[in-house]
Amino acid sequence: MQDIPVLTIDGPSGVGKGSVARIVADKMGWNLLDSGAIYRGFALSSLSRNINLTDEQDLIEHAEKLDLRFESIEGQELLNVYVDGVEVSKELRTEKTAEIASQLAVIGPLRVALLKKQQQFKQSPGLVADGRDMGTVVFPNAPFKVYLTASAQERAQRRLKQLQNSANAGNISQILAEVKKRDERDANRKHSPLTPAKDALIIDTTCLTIDEVITKVMALVEV
Ligand code: DC
């Protein structure tokens, strides 16, 4: 029996993984896993349930019960996300939520508790999975792997553009500092650090348009 194909797209904050993953999934008619949304949703759910963020055991137990649902709305670019039945799409995408998610994501056993939830997204006819450890840990046998990178300055600019519509968008130097801090934590943690899989195609997107990146990724999967 032929295995369900998986394309993994890993890379640092603000590199554009989410947009690339969504467009490629759309073109291929494949399912989409935004694993960052799982870590962010978990962070929001833990906060709303007043879970002590320094108590690993409580966090792990909560991760095993996490009630998270994604909903795709026709004509809407971003997915709607529900945590414990409540729509949290806006809150989910703030820098504050990303920061807490990044802090919790260093806990190894917590990552293990969230692993199965992510692997369940591998459904026919295929999956595009974006995150930090999709090609290295969650789907190590994926036939297609991409690692996107870009300078921190360029990523901060992209992030600012993304946040422009929200009330607390912040300024470029603030976002650059946050992006660098998160990169440092994501890349240097002990468990599943951000690093390209050995068999990933590395694409530096600093000087590329999103269409150019999509063309390179589609050339990989459309064989
Ligand atoms: O991709 P994102 O910005 O939505 O991710 C938010 C945080 O979640 C990120 O800083 C680290 C964590 N994360 C992770 O550790 N592993 C993943 N596969 C995805 C996200």
mmCIF file of C-alpha atoms and ligand atoms in Angstrom:
data_model
loop_
_atom_site.group_PDB
_atom_site.id
_atom_site.type_symbol
_atom_site.label_atom_id
_atom_site.label_comp_id
_atom_site.label_asym_id
_atom_site.label_seq_id
_atom_site.Cartn_x
_atom_site.Cartn_y
_atom_site.Cartn_z
ATOM 1 C CA MET A 1 0.000 0.000 0.000
ATOM 2 C CA GLN A 2 1.316 3.444 -0.887
ATOM 3 C CA ASP A 3 2.049 5.676 2.101
ATOM 4 C CA ILE A 4 0.285 9.036 2.389
ATOM 5 C CA PRO A 5 2.726 11.719 1.146
ATOM 6 C CA VAL A 6 3.879 14.405 3.581
ATOM 7 C CA LEU A 7 5.628 17.686 2.809
ATOM 8 C CA THR A 8 7.314 19.239 5.860
ATOM 9 C CA ILE A 9 8.082 22.966 5.944
ATOM 10 C CA ASP A 10 10.234 24.033 8.875
ATOM 11 C CA GLY A 11 11.894 27.320 9.702
ATOM 12 C CA PRO A 12 12.153 30.205 12.157
ATOM 13 C CA SER A 13 9.488 32.753 13.171
ATOM 14 C CA GLY A 14 8.156 35.062 10.505
ATOM 15 C CA VAL A 15 9.825 33.299 7.582
ATOM 16 C CA GLY A 16 6.489 32.825 5.801
ATOM 17 C CA LYS A 17 6.071 29.070 6.387
ATOM 18 C CA GLY A 18 2.384 29.481 7.163
ATOM 19 C CA SER A 19 1.522 31.229 3.894
ATOM 20 C CA VAL A 20 3.660 28.887 1.797
ATOM 21 C CA ALA A 21 2.182 25.820 3.512
ATOM 22 C CA ARG A 22 -1.390 27.048 3.001
ATOM 23 C CA ILE A 23 -0.934 27.820 -0.694
ATOM 24 C CA VAL A 24 0.907 24.575 -1.476
ATOM 25 C CA ALA A 25 -1.695 22.529 0.444
ATOM 26 C CA ASP A 26 -4.384 24.262 -1.572
ATOM 27 C CA LYS A 27 -2.684 23.614 -4.908
ATOM 28 C CA MET A 28 -2.073 19.941 -4.058
ATOM 29 C CA GLY A 29 -5.507 19.424 -2.441
ATOM 30 C CA TRP A 30 -3.703 18.151 0.679
ATOM 31 C CA ASN A 31 -4.474 18.609 4.376
ATOM 32 C CA LEU A 32 -2.672 21.249 6.401
ATOM 33 C CA LEU A 33 -1.046 21.097 9.829
ATOM 34 C CA ASP A 34 -0.037 24.399 11.440
ATOM 35 C CA SER A 35 1.871 22.912 14.369
ATOM 36 C CA GLY A 36 2.656 26.367 15.791
ATOM 37 C CA ALA A 37 -1.106 26.806 16.269
ATOM 38 C CA ILE A 38 -1.112 23.650 18.394
ATOM 39 C CA TYR A 39 1.603 25.068 20.693
ATOM 40 C CA ARG A 40 -0.121 28.462 20.733
ATOM 41 C CA GLY A 41 -3.557 26.914 21.397
ATOM 42 C CA PHE A 42 -2.083 24.850 24.189
ATOM 43 C CA ALA A 43 -0.556 28.010 25.726
ATOM 44 C CA LEU A 44 -3.921 29.827 25.599
ATOM 45 C CA SER A 45 -5.807 26.881 27.014
ATOM 46 C CA SER A 46 -3.311 26.516 29.893
ATOM 47 C CA LEU A 47 -3.622 30.215 30.706
ATOM 48 C CA SER A 48 -7.414 30.203 30.631
ATOM 49 C CA ARG A 49 -7.505 27.176 32.940
ATOM 50 C CA ASN A 50 -5.012 28.786 35.335
ATOM 51 C CA ILE A 51 -2.581 25.933 34.981
ATOM 52 C CA ASN A 52 0.687 26.639 36.751
ATOM 53 C CA LEU A 53 3.075 27.081 33.808
ATOM 54 C CA THR A 54 6.001 25.874 35.888
ATOM 55 C CA ASP A 55 4.319 22.587 36.855
ATOM 56 C CA GLU A 56 5.398 20.106 34.159
ATOM 57 C CA GLN A 57 3.141 17.302 35.343
ATOM 58 C CA ASP A 58 0.022 19.490 35.216
ATOM 59 C CA LEU A 59 1.009 20.779 31.790
ATOM 60 C CA ILE A 60 1.508 17.274 30.427
ATOM 61 C CA GLU A 61 -1.818 16.037 31.797
ATOM 62 C CA HIS A 62 -3.511 19.047 30.272
ATOM 63 C CA ALA A 63 -1.763 18.487 26.897
ATOM 64 C CA GLU A 64 -3.144 14.960 26.746
ATOM 65 C CA LYS A 65 -6.703 16.328 27.099
ATOM 66 C CA LEU A 66 -6.271 19.409 24.907
ATOM 67 C CA ASP A 67 -9.489 20.288 23.070
ATOM 68 C CA LEU A 68 -8.344 22.065 19.908
ATOM 69 C CA ARG A 69 -10.225 22.385 16.631
ATOM 70 C CA PHE A 70 -9.412 24.068 13.322
ATOM 71 C CA GLU A 71 -12.047 25.317 10.925
ATOM 72 C CA SER A 72 -11.417 26.394 7.362
ATOM 73 C CA ILE A 73 -13.739 29.142 6.105
ATOM 74 C CA GLU A 74 -14.161 29.554 2.371
ATOM 75 C CA GLY A 75 -12.625 32.817 1.146
ATOM 76 C CA GLN A 76 -10.852 33.435 4.453
ATOM 77 C CA GLU A 77 -7.062 33.256 4.442
ATOM 78 C CA LEU A 78 -6.489 32.082 8.009
ATOM 79 C CA LEU A 79 -8.095 29.124 9.730
ATOM 80 C CA ASN A 80 -10.429 29.717 12.645
ATOM 81 C CA VAL A 81 -9.119 28.065 15.788
ATOM 82 C CA TYR A 82 -11.206 26.866 18.735
ATOM 83 C CA VAL A 83 -9.737 26.012 22.132
ATOM 84 C CA ASP A 84 -12.070 24.358 24.638
ATOM 85 C CA GLY A 85 -14.941 25.247 22.269
ATOM 86 C CA VAL A 86 -14.126 28.980 22.251
ATOM 87 C CA GLU A 87 -12.938 30.804 19.128
ATOM 88 C CA VAL A 88 -9.454 32.201 19.845
ATOM 89 C CA SER A 89 -8.154 32.894 16.315
ATOM 90 C CA LYS A 90 -7.129 36.508 17.031
ATOM 91 C CA GLU A 91 -5.565 35.953 20.433
ATOM 92 C CA LEU A 92 -3.756 32.921 19.067
ATOM 93 C CA ARG A 93 -1.777 34.999 16.598
ATOM 94 C CA THR A 94 -0.445 37.674 18.970
ATOM 95 C CA GLU A 95 3.252 37.966 19.830
ATOM 96 C CA LYS A 96 2.403 37.428 23.510
ATOM 97 C CA THR A 97 0.844 34.027 22.775
ATOM 98 C CA ALA A 98 3.821 33.091 20.561
ATOM 99 C CA GLU A 99 6.209 33.957 23.376
ATOM 100 C CA ILE A 100 4.402 31.751 25.926
ATOM 101 C CA ALA A 101 4.142 28.936 23.353
ATOM 102 C CA SER A 102 7.888 29.173 22.741
ATOM 103 C CA GLN A 103 8.587 29.038 26.494
ATOM 104 C CA LEU A 104 6.414 25.945 26.972
ATOM 105 C CA ALA A 105 7.801 24.282 23.837
ATOM 106 C CA VAL A 106 11.168 23.670 25.519
ATOM 107 C CA ILE A 107 9.600 21.008 27.786
ATOM 108 C CA GLY A 108 10.475 17.627 26.259
ATOM 109 C CA PRO A 109 7.697 15.444 27.777
ATOM 110 C CA LEU A 110 5.142 18.076 26.801
ATOM 111 C CA ARG A 111 6.300 17.833 23.190
ATOM 112 C CA VAL A 112 5.850 14.060 23.383
ATOM 113 C CA ALA A 113 2.292 14.559 24.691
ATOM 114 C CA LEU A 114 1.509 16.786 21.686
ATOM 115 C CA LEU A 115 3.207 14.495 19.136
ATOM 116 C CA LYS A 116 0.292 12.170 18.410
ATOM 117 C CA LYS A 117 -2.107 15.085 17.930
ATOM 118 C CA GLN A 118 0.158 16.357 15.173
ATOM 119 C CA GLN A 119 0.738 12.968 13.520
ATOM 120 C CA GLN A 120 -3.047 12.437 13.319
ATOM 121 C CA PHE A 121 -3.171 15.136 10.645
ATOM 122 C CA LYS A 122 -1.527 12.719 8.203
ATOM 123 C CA GLN A 123 -4.625 11.828 6.227
ATOM 124 C CA SER A 124 -5.274 10.958 2.604
ATOM 125 C CA PRO A 125 -4.553 12.326 0.004
ATOM 126 C CA GLY A 126 -1.536 14.062 1.610
ATOM 127 C CA LEU A 127 -0.320 16.529 4.226
ATOM 128 C CA VAL A 128 1.622 19.772 4.321
ATOM 129 C CA ALA A 129 2.975 20.293 7.853
ATOM 130 C CA ASP A 130 4.660 23.492 8.996
ATOM 131 C CA GLY A 131 6.616 24.132 12.171
ATOM 132 C CA ARG A 132 10.062 23.747 13.720
ATOM 133 C CA ASP A 133 10.533 19.969 13.935
ATOM 134 C CA MET A 134 8.194 18.567 11.280
ATOM 135 C CA GLY A 135 11.010 17.074 9.167
ATOM 136 C CA THR A 136 13.261 16.078 12.073
ATOM 137 C CA VAL A 137 10.892 14.633 14.714
ATOM 138 C CA VAL A 138 7.187 14.575 13.841
ATOM 139 C CA PHE A 139 7.450 13.203 10.272
ATOM 140 C CA PRO A 140 11.082 12.035 9.942
ATOM 141 C CA ASN A 141 10.177 9.719 7.036
ATOM 142 C CA ALA A 142 8.400 12.393 4.988
ATOM 143 C CA PRO A 143 9.398 12.126 1.326
ATOM 144 C CA PHE A 144 9.435 15.920 0.838
ATOM 145 C CA LYS A 145 11.192 18.285 3.246
ATOM 146 C CA VAL A 146 11.820 22.003 3.001
ATOM 147 C CA TYR A 147 13.576 24.358 5.392
ATOM 148 C CA LEU A 148 12.839 28.048 4.864
ATOM 149 C CA THR A 149 15.140 30.713 6.184
ATOM 150 C CA ALA A 150 15.560 34.515 5.861
ATOM 151 C CA SER A 151 17.488 37.237 7.664
ATOM 152 C CA ALA A 152 16.072 38.272 11.065
ATOM 153 C CA GLN A 153 15.534 41.836 9.775
ATOM 154 C CA GLU A 154 13.471 40.598 6.821
ATOM 155 C CA ARG A 155 11.439 38.266 9.046
ATOM 156 C CA ALA A 156 10.681 41.071 11.494
ATOM 157 C CA GLN A 157 9.435 43.205 8.566
ATOM 158 C CA ARG A 158 7.172 40.372 7.393
ATOM 159 C CA ARG A 159 5.870 39.851 10.918
ATOM 160 C CA LEU A 160 5.118 43.567 11.287
ATOM 161 C CA LYS A 161 3.161 43.502 8.041
ATOM 162 C CA GLN A 162 1.230 40.469 9.267
ATOM 163 C CA LEU A 163 0.399 42.186 12.577
ATOM 164 C CA GLN A 164 -0.472 45.545 11.043
ATOM 165 C CA ASN A 165 -4.183 45.027 11.379
ATOM 166 C CA SER A 166 -4.044 44.268 15.081
ATOM 167 C CA ALA A 167 -4.165 46.912 17.820
ATOM 168 C CA ASN A 168 -0.838 45.912 19.413
ATOM 169 C CA ALA A 169 1.265 45.578 16.283
ATOM 170 C CA GLY A 170 4.337 47.169 17.955
ATOM 171 C CA ASN A 171 7.281 48.635 16.083
ATOM 172 C CA ILE A 172 10.046 47.078 14.011
ATOM 173 C CA SER A 173 12.814 47.163 16.634
ATOM 174 C CA GLN A 174 10.526 45.609 19.246
ATOM 175 C CA ILE A 175 9.447 42.854 16.835
ATOM 176 C CA LEU A 176 13.041 42.247 15.721
ATOM 177 C CA ALA A 177 14.122 41.799 19.350
ATOM 178 C CA GLU A 178 11.224 39.372 19.983
ATOM 179 C CA VAL A 179 11.912 37.385 16.810
ATOM 180 C CA LYS A 180 15.607 37.056 17.742
ATOM 181 C CA LYS A 181 14.807 36.003 21.306
ATOM 182 C CA ARG A 182 12.392 33.308 20.098
ATOM 183 C CA ASP A 183 14.835 32.078 17.445
ATOM 184 C CA GLU A 184 17.522 31.722 20.037
ATOM 185 C CA ARG A 185 15.247 29.717 22.359
ATOM 186 C CA ASP A 186 13.785 27.546 19.571
ATOM 187 C CA ALA A 187 17.217 26.772 18.104
ATOM 188 C CA ASN A 188 19.072 26.113 21.354
ATOM 189 C CA ARG A 189 16.557 24.045 23.309
ATOM 190 C CA LYS A 190 17.477 20.474 24.191
ATOM 191 C CA HIS A 191 14.361 18.795 22.770
ATOM 192 C CA SER A 192 13.539 19.062 19.047
ATOM 193 C CA PRO A 193 15.586 22.213 18.418
ATOM 194 C CA LEU A 194 14.935 24.209 15.284
ATOM 195 C CA THR A 195 17.373 22.795 12.747
ATOM 196 C CA PRO A 196 17.044 21.666 9.122
ATOM 197 C CA ALA A 197 16.547 17.930 8.584
ATOM 198 C CA LYS A 198 19.589 16.428 6.845
ATOM 199 C CA ASP A 199 17.488 15.643 3.777
ATOM 200 C CA ALA A 200 15.659 19.015 3.615
ATOM 201 C CA LEU A 201 15.878 21.420 0.700
ATOM 202 C CA ILE A 202 17.066 24.711 2.262
ATOM 203 C CA ILE A 203 15.603 27.841 0.676
ATOM 204 C CA ASP A 204 16.834 31.293 1.700
ATOM 205 C CA THR A 205 13.788 33.457 1.063
ATOM 206 C CA THR A 206 15.320 36.837 2.042
ATOM 207 C CA CYS A 207 15.312 38.105 -1.548
ATOM 208 C CA LEU A 208 12.499 35.929 -2.914
ATOM 209 C CA THR A 209 8.831 36.744 -3.428
ATOM 210 C CA ILE A 210 6.279 34.310 -2.049
ATOM 211 C CA ASP A 211 5.495 33.198 -5.639
ATOM 212 C CA GLU A 212 9.153 32.349 -6.200
ATOM 213 C CA VAL A 213 9.239 30.291 -3.003
ATOM 214 C CA ILE A 214 6.026 28.480 -3.985
ATOM 215 C CA THR A 215 7.475 27.643 -7.406
ATOM 216 C CA LYS A 216 10.535 26.038 -5.778
ATOM 217 C CA VAL A 217 8.437 24.045 -3.313
ATOM 218 C CA MET A 218 5.961 22.895 -5.984
ATOM 219 C CA ALA A 219 8.883 21.702 -8.133
ATOM 220 C CA LEU A 220 9.811 19.395 -5.275
ATOM 221 C CA VAL A 221 6.372 17.826 -4.738
ATOM 222 C CA GLU A 222 5.123 17.768 -8.318
ATOM 223 C CA VAL A 223 7.315 14.933 -9.524
HETATM 224 O O1 DC B 1 5.215 28.866 14.194
HETATM 225 P P1 DC B 1 4.697 29.698 15.343
HETATM 226 O O2 DC B 1 5.331 31.071 15.385
HETATM 227 O O3 DC B 1 3.201 29.770 15.369
HETATM 228 O O4 DC B 1 5.149 28.927 16.687
HETATM 229 C C1 DC B 1 4.999 29.488 17.967
HETATM 230 C C2 DC B 1 5.963 28.798 18.940
HETATM 231 O O5 DC B 1 5.602 27.421 19.102
HETATM 232 C C3 DC B 1 7.417 28.766 18.475
HETATM 233 O O6 DC B 1 8.169 29.891 18.903
HETATM 234 C C4 DC B 1 7.965 27.500 19.072
HETATM 235 C C5 DC B 1 6.748 26.599 19.191
HETATM 236 N N1 DC B 1 6.713 25.553 18.158
HETATM 237 C C6 DC B 1 7.502 24.446 18.343
HETATM 238 O O7 DC B 1 8.255 24.381 19.313
HETATM 239 N N2 DC B 1 7.448 23.408 17.459
HETATM 240 C C7 DC B 1 6.662 23.477 16.383
HETATM 241 N N3 DC B 1 6.630 22.444 15.537
HETATM 242 C C8 DC B 1 5.868 24.624 16.146
HETATM 243 C C9 DC B 1 5.927 25.659 17.054
#
